[in-house]
Short mmCIF file of C-alpha atoms and ligand atoms in Angstrom, two decimals:
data_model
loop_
_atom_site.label_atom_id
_atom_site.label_comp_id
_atom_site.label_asym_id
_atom_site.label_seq_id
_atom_site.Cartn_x
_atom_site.Cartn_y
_atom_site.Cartn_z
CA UNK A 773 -86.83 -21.75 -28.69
CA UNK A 774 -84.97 -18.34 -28.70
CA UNK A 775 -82.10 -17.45 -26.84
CA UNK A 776 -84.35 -14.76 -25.20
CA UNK A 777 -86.92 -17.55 -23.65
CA UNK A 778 -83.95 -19.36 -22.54
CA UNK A 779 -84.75 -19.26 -18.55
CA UNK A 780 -82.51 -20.15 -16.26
CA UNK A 781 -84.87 -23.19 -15.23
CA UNK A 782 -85.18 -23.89 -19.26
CA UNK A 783 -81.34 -23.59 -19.39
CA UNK A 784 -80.97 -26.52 -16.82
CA UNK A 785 -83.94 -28.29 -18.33
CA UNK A 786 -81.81 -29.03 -21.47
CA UNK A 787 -78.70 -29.48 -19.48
CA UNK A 788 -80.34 -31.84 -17.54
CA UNK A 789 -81.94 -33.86 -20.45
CA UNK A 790 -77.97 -33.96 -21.77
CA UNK A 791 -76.84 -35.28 -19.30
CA UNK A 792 -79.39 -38.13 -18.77
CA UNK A 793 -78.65 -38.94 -22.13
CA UNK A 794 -74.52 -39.08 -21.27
CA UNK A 795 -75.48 -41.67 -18.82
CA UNK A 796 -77.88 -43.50 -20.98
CA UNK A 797 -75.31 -43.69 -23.99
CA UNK A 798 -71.68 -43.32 -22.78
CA UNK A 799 -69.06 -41.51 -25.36
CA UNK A 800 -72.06 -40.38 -27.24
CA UNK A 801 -71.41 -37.60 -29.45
CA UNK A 802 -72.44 -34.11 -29.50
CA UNK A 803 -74.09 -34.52 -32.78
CA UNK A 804 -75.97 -37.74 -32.18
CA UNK A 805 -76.70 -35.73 -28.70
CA UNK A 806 -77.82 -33.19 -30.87
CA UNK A 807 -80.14 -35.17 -32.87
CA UNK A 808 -81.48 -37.44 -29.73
CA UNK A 809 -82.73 -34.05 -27.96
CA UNK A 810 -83.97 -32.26 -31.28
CA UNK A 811 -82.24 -29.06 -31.15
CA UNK A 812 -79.58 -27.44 -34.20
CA UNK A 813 -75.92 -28.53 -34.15
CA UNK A 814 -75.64 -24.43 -33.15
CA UNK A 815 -77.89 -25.22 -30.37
CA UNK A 816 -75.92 -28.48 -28.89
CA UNK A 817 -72.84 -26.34 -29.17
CA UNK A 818 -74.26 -23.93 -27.38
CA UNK A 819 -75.83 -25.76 -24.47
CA UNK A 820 -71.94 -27.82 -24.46
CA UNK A 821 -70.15 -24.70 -24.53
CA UNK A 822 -71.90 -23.99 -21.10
CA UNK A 823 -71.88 -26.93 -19.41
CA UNK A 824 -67.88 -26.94 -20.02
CA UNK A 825 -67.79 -23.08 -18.30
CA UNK A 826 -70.25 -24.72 -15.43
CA UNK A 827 -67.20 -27.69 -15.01
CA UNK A 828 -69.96 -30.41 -15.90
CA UNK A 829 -69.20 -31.65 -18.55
CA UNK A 830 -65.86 -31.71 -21.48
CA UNK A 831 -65.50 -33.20 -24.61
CA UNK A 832 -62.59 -34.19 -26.91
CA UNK A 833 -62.62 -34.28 -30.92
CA UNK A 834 -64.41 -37.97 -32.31
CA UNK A 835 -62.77 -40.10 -34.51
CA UNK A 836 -63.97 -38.82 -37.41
CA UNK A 837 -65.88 -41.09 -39.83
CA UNK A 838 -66.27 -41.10 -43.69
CA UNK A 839 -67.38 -37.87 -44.71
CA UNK A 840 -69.59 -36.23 -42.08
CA UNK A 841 -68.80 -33.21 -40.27
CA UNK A 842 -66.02 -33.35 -37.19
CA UNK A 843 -67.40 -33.64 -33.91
CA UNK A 844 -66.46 -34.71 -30.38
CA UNK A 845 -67.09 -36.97 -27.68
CA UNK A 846 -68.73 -35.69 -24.62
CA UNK A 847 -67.58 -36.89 -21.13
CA UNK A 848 -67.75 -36.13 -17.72
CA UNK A 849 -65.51 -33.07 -16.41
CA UNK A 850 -62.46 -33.40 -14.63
CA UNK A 851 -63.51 -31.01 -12.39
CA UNK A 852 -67.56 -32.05 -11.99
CA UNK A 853 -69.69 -32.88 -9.56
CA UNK A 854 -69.01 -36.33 -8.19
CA UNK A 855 -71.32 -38.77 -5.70
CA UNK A 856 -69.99 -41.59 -2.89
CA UNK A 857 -71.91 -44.91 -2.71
CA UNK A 858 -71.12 -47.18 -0.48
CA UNK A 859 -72.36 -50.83 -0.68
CA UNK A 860 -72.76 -52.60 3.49
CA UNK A 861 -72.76 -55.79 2.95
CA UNK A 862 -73.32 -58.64 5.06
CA UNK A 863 -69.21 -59.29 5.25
CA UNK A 864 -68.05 -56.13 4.49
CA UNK A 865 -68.36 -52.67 2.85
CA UNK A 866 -67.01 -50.53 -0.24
CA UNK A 867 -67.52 -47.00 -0.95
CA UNK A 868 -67.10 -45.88 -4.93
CA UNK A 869 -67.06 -42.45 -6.61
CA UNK A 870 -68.67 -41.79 -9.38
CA UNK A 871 -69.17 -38.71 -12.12
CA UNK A 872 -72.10 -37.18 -13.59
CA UNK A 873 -71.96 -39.64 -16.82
CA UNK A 874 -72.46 -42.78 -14.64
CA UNK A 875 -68.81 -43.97 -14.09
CA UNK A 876 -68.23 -45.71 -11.11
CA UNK A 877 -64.94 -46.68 -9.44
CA UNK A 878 -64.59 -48.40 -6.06
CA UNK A 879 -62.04 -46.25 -3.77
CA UNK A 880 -62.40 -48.06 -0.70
CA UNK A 881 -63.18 -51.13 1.06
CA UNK A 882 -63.12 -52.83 4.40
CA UNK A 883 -60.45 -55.04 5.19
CA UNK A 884 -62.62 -56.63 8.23
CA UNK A 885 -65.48 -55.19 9.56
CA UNK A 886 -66.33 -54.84 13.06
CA UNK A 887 -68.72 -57.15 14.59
CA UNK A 888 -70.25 -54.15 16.30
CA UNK A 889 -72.65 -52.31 14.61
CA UNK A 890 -71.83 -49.09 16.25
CA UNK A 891 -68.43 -49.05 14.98
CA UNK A 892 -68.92 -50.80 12.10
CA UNK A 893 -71.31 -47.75 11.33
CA UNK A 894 -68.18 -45.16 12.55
CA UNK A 895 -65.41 -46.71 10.26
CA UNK A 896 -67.97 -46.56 7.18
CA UNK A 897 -69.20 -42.97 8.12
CA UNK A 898 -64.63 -42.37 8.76
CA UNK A 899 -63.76 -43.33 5.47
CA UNK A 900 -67.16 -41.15 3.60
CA UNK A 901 -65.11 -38.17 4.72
CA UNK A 902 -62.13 -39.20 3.75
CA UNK A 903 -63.27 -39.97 0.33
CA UNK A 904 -64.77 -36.36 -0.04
CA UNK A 905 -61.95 -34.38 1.71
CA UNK A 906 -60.26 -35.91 -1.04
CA UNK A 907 -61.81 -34.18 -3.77
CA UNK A 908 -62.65 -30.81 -1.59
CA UNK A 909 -66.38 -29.05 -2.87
CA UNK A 910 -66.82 -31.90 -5.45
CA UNK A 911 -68.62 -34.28 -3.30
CA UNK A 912 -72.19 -33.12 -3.83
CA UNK A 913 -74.32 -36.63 -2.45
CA UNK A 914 -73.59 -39.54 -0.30
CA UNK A 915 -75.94 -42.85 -1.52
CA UNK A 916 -75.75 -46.16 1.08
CA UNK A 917 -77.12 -49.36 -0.03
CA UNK A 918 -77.62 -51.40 3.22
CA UNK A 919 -77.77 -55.38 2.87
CA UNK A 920 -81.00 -55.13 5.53
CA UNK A 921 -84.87 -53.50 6.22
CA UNK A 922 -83.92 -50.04 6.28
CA UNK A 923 -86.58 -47.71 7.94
CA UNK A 924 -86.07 -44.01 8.03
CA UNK A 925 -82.73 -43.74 9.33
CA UNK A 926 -82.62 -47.29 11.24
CA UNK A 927 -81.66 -50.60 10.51
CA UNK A 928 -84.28 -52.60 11.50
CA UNK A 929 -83.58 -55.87 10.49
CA UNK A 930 -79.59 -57.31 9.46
CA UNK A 931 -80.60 -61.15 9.53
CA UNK A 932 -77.03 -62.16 8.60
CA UNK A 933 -75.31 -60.51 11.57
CA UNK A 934 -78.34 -60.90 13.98
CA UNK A 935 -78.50 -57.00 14.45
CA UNK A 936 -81.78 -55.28 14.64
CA UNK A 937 -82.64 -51.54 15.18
CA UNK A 938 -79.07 -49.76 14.17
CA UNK A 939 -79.38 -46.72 14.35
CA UNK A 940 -77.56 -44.98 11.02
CA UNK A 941 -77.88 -41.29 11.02
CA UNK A 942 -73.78 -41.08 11.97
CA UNK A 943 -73.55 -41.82 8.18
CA UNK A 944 -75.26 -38.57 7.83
CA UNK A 945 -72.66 -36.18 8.90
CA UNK A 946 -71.16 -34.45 6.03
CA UNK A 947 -73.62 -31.21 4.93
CA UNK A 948 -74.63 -32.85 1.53
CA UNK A 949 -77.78 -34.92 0.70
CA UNK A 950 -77.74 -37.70 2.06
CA UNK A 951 -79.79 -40.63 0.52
CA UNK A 952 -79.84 -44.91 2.35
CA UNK A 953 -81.66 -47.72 0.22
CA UNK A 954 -82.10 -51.40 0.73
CA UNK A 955 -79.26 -53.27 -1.48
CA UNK A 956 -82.25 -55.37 -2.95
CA UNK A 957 -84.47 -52.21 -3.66
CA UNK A 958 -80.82 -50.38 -5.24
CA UNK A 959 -79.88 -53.61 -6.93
CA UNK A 960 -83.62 -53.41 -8.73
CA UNK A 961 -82.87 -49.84 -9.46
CA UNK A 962 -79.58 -50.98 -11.50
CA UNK A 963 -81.49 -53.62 -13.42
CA UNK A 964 -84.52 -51.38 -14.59
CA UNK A 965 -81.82 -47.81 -15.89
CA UNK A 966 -78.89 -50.32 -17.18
CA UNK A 967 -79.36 -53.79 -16.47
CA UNK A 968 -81.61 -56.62 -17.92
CA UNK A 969 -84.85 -54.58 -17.09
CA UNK A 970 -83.74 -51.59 -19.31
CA UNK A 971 -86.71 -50.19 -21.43
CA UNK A 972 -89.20 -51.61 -19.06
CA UNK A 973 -92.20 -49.74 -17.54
CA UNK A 974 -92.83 -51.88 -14.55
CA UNK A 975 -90.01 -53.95 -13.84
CA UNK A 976 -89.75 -56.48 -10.73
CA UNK A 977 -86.86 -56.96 -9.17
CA UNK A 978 -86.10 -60.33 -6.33
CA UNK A 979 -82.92 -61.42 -4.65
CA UNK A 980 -82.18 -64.09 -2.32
CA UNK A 981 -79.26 -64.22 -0.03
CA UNK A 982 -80.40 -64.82 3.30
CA UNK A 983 -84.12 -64.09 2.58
CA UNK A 984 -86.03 -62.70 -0.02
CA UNK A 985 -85.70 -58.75 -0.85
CA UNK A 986 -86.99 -57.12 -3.90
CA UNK A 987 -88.95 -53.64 -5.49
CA UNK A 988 -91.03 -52.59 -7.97
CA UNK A 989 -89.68 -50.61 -10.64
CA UNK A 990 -92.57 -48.18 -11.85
CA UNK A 991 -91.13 -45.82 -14.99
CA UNK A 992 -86.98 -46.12 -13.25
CA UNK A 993 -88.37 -45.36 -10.33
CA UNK A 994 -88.31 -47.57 -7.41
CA UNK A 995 -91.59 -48.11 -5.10
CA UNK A 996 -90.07 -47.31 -1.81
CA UNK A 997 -92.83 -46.53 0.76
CA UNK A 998 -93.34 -44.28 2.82
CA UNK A 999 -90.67 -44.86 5.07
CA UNK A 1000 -87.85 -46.38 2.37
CA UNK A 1001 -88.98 -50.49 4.03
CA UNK A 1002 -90.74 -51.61 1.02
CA UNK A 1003 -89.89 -54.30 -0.66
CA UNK A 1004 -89.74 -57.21 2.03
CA UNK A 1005 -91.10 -59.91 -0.27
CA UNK A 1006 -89.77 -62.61 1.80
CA UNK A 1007 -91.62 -61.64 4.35
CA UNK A 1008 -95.14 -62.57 2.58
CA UNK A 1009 -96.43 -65.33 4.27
CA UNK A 1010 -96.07 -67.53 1.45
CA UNK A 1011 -94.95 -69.88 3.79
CA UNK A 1012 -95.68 -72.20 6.57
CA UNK A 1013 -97.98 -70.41 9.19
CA UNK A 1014 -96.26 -72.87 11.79
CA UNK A 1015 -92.90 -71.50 11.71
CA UNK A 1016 -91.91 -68.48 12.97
CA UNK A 1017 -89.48 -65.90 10.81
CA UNK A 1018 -86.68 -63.95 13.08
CA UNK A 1019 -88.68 -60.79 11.67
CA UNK A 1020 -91.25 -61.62 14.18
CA UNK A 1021 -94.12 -63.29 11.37
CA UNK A 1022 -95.05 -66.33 11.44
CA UNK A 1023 -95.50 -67.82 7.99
CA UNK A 1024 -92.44 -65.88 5.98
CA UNK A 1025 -91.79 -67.02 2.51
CA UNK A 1026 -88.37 -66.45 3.52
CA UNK A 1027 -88.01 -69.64 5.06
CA UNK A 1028 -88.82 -71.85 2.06
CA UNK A 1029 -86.62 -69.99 -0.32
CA UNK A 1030 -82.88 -69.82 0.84
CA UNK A 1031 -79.86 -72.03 2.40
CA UNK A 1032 -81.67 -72.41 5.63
CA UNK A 1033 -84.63 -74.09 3.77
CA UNK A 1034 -82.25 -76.51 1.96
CA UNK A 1035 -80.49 -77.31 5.03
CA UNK A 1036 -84.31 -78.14 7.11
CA UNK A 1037 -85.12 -79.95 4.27
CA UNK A 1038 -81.96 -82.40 4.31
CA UNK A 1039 -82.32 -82.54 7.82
CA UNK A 1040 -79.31 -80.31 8.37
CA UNK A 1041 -78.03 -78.41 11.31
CA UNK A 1042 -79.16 -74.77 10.27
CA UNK A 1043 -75.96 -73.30 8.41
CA UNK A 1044 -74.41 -70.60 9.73
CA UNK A 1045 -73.76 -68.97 6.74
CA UNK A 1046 -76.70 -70.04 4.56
CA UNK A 1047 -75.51 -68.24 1.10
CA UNK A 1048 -71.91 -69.84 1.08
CA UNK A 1049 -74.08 -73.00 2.12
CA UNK A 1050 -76.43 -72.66 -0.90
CA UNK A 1051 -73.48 -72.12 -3.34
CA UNK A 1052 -71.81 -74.87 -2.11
CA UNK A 1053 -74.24 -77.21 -2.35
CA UNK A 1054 -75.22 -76.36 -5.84
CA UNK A 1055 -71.58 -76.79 -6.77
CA UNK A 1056 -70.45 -79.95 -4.99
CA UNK A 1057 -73.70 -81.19 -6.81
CA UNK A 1058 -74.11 -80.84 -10.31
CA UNK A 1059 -75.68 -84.18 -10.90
CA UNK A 1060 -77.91 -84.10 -7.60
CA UNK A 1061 -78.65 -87.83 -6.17
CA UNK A 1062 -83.00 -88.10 -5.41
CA UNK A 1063 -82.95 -86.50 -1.92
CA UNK A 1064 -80.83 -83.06 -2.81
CA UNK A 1065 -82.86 -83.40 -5.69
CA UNK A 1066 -86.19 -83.09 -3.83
CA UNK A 1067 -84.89 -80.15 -2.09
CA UNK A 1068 -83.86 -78.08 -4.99
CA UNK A 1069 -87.03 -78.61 -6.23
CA UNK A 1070 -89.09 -77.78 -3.54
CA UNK A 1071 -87.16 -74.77 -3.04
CA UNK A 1072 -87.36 -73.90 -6.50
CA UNK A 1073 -91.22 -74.44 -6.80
CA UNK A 1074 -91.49 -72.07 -3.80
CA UNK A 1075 -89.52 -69.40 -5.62
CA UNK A 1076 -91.95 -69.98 -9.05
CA UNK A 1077 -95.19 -69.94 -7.26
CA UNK A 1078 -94.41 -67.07 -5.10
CA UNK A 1079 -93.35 -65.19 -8.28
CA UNK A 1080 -96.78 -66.27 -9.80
CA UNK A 1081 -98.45 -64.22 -7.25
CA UNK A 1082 -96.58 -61.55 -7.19
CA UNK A 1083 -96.75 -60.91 -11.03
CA UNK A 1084 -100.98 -61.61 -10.16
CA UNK A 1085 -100.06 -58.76 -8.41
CA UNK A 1086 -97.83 -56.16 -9.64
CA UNK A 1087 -97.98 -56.85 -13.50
CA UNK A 1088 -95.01 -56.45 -14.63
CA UNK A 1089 -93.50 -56.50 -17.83
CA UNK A 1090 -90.73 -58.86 -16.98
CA UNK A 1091 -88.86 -59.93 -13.47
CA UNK A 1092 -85.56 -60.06 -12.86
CA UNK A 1093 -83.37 -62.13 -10.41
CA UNK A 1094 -80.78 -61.47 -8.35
CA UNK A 1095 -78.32 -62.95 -5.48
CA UNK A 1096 -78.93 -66.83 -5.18
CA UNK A 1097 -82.39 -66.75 -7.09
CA UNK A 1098 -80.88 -67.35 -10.35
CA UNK A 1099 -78.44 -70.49 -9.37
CA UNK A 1100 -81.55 -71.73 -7.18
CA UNK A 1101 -83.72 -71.27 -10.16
CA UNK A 1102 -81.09 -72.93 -12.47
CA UNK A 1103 -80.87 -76.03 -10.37
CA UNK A 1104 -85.04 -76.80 -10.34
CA UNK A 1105 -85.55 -75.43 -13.65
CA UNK A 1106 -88.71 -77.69 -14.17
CA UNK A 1107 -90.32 -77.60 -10.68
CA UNK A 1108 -89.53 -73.59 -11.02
CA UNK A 1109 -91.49 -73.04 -14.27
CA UNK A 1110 -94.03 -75.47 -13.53
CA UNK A 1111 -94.87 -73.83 -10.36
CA UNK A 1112 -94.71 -70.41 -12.04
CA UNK A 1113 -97.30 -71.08 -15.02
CA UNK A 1114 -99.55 -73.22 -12.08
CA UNK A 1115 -99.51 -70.10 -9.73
CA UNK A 1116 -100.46 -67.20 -12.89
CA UNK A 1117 -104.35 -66.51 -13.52
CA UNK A 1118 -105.65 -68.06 -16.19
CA UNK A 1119 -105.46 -64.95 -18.86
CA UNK A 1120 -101.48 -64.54 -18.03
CA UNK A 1121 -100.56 -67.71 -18.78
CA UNK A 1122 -100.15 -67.36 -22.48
CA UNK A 1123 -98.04 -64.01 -21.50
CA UNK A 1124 -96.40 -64.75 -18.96
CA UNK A 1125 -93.84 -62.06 -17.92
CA UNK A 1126 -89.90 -63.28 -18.81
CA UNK A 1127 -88.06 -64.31 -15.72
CA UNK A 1128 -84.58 -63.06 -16.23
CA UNK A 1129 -81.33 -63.28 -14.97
CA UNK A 1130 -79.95 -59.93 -13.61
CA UNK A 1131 -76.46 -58.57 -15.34
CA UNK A 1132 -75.44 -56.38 -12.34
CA UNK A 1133 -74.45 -59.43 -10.14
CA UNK A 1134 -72.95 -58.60 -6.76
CA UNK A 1135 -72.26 -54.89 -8.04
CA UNK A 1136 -76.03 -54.13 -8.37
CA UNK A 1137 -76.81 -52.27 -4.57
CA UNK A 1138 -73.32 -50.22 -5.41
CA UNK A 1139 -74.49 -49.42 -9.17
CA UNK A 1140 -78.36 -48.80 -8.17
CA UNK A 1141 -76.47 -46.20 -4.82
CA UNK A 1142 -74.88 -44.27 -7.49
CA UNK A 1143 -77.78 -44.41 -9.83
CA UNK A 1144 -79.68 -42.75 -6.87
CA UNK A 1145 -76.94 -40.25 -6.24
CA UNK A 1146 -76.45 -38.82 -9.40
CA UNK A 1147 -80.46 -38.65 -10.62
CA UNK A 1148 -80.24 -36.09 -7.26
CA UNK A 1149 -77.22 -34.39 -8.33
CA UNK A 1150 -78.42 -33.70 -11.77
CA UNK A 1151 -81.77 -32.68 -11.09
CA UNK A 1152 -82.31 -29.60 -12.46
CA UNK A 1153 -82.44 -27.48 -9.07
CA UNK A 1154 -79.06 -29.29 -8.00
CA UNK A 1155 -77.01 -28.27 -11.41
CA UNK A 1156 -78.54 -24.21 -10.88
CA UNK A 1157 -76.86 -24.85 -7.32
CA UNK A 1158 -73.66 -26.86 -8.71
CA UNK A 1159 -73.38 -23.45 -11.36
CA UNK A 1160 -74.42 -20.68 -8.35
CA UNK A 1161 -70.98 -21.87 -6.74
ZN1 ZN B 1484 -90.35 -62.70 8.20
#
């Protein structure tokens, strides 16, 4: 391409595709950037050399090695375009900044939250605006992961606090975009660009806390529906159609998969807080006597034969787990993978999709947030905008 062809839209285009490759390799180099996007070492210090006068990105000299040219390291600039996330969870919330090249630090968190959703809502949406009067015109996104059914701009469903219909638009008050995800649908999101789904095509993501959440990864791209709710696989009546789920359904997989099923099944009082109750248990019994057995297992056969269908029905390439699934798997390993294999059609069997562990952990709704943020900050319209000012 000549310099005369070079749009403004083709100008971002390769910015753009430099940057997604900052986040994809961090402290890459402008030469291997060079090489990874095809284009003359003149070229990449061209396109560099203009990204540094937009404040996007900076670079520093490399360590130099054996006998190759010198060349630097690029980075993030001190000056760039930043995002918030912010990660409400069941407990309590954190909000993190983070740069065009995918580095995330947390700047605040709760020290209690309210137990009103109202003002729990008002202290998150207080300390967004703190955050970004901090670092005045820099703030160019907000991203929320919520630890519920998000719909629109509602809350719909927050089983652990017994909330229902919250309405979140005060989040939305600062005059940037403003993007809200499920934390399981986020979490997903972190696993497929960086986590133990990276490379995948169709990746599916599940993680159990209280309930079931999950999403389909299609290409790095989440499934979200049309109105951001998709993804309630614990709500498939995989269940018993006898029992009613607080979502309303009767028959919720949900109820077979988490603490509270444990607990029915030992003939427990229903645990107030069913995740510390499922760690617990798990812990305090490493060598389970027959009865805990019995429950792991049929808690962990509901978890395998659930995933059967849903890799009947999604094909994926591989799943990943999140939240309790992966202890809950790891204590029923047999009556998981037996379940599993019983529950695929016959012609998957031999195939059958890898059921991994996640590598995000508890930081996968904040990392999938910012993930979201910063694909919309470096879209190609947003970096014209981001250079316009
Ligand atoms: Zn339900």
């Amino acid at each position: 391409m000549t310099r005369h062809q070079d749009s403004a839209a083709n100008r971002w285009h390769g910015a753009a595709q430099l940057l997604a490759l900052l986040r994809a390799e961090p402290g890459i180099t402008r030469a291997i950037a060079a090489q990874r996007l095809g284009i003359s070492s003149g070229g990449a210090t061209d396109l560099v050399a203009r990204l540094r006068t937009a404040e996007l990105l900076d670079e520093s000299p490399a360590p130099t090695r054996g006998r190759g040219r010198p060349t630097t390291v690029l980075r993030a600039h001190d000056h760039g375009p930043l995002a918030i996330a912010a990660d409400l969870r069941p407990g309590d919330w954190r909000l993190a900044l983070t740069d065009i090249a995918g580095h995330t630090d947390i700047v605040d968190r709760s020290l209690q939250t309210s137990s009103d959703p109202e003002e729990l809502i008002a202290e998150v949406a207080a300390a967004i605006s703190a955050v970004a009067d901090r670092e005045p015109g820099r703030v160019r996104a907000v991203s929320v992961s919520v630890a519920g059914t998000v719909s629109d701009d509602r809350l719909v469903q927050f089983t652990p606090r017994g909330w229902s219909d919250v309405d979140l638009s005060p989040l939305r008050h600062l005059d940037i975009p403003f993007l809200i995800g499920n934390d399981a649908t986020l979490a997903g999101l972190a696993e497929a660009r960086t986590g133990a789904a990276h490379g995948a095509g169709t990746a599916l993501h599940l993680i159990i806390a209280v309930g079931m959440g999950g999403t389909l990864i299609v290409d790095g791209a989440p499934a979200s529906g049309a109105h951001g709710a998709a993804g309630e696989y614990g709500h498939i009546p995989f269940g018993d159609p006898a029992t009613q789920c607080p979502c309303g359904a009767h028959g919720c997989w949900d109820l077979t998969i988490d603490g509270r099923a444990l607990a029915r099944l030992l003939g427990e009082a229903a645990p107030s807080d069913p995740v510390a109750y499922t760690h617990t248990l798990i812990a305090d019994n490493p060598v389970p006597d027959n009865r805990i057995r019995q429950a792991f297992d049929t808690v962990g056969a509901s978890i395998g034969r659930g995933i059967a269908g849903l890799v009947n029905l999604h094909d994926p390439d591989v799943v990943t787990l999140g939240g309790l699934a992966s202890p809950l798997r790891a204590a029923a390993p047999r009556a998981f993978e037996s379940a599993y294999l019983q529950g695929l059609m016959a012609f998957r069997k031999k195939s059958a999709p890898p059921v991994l562990d996640g590598v995000h952990g508890d930081d996968g709704p904040l990392h999938g947030a910012a993930t979201r943020a910063i694909d919309h900050i470096v879209s190609e319209a947003s970096l014209a905008e981001w250079a316009r000012q």
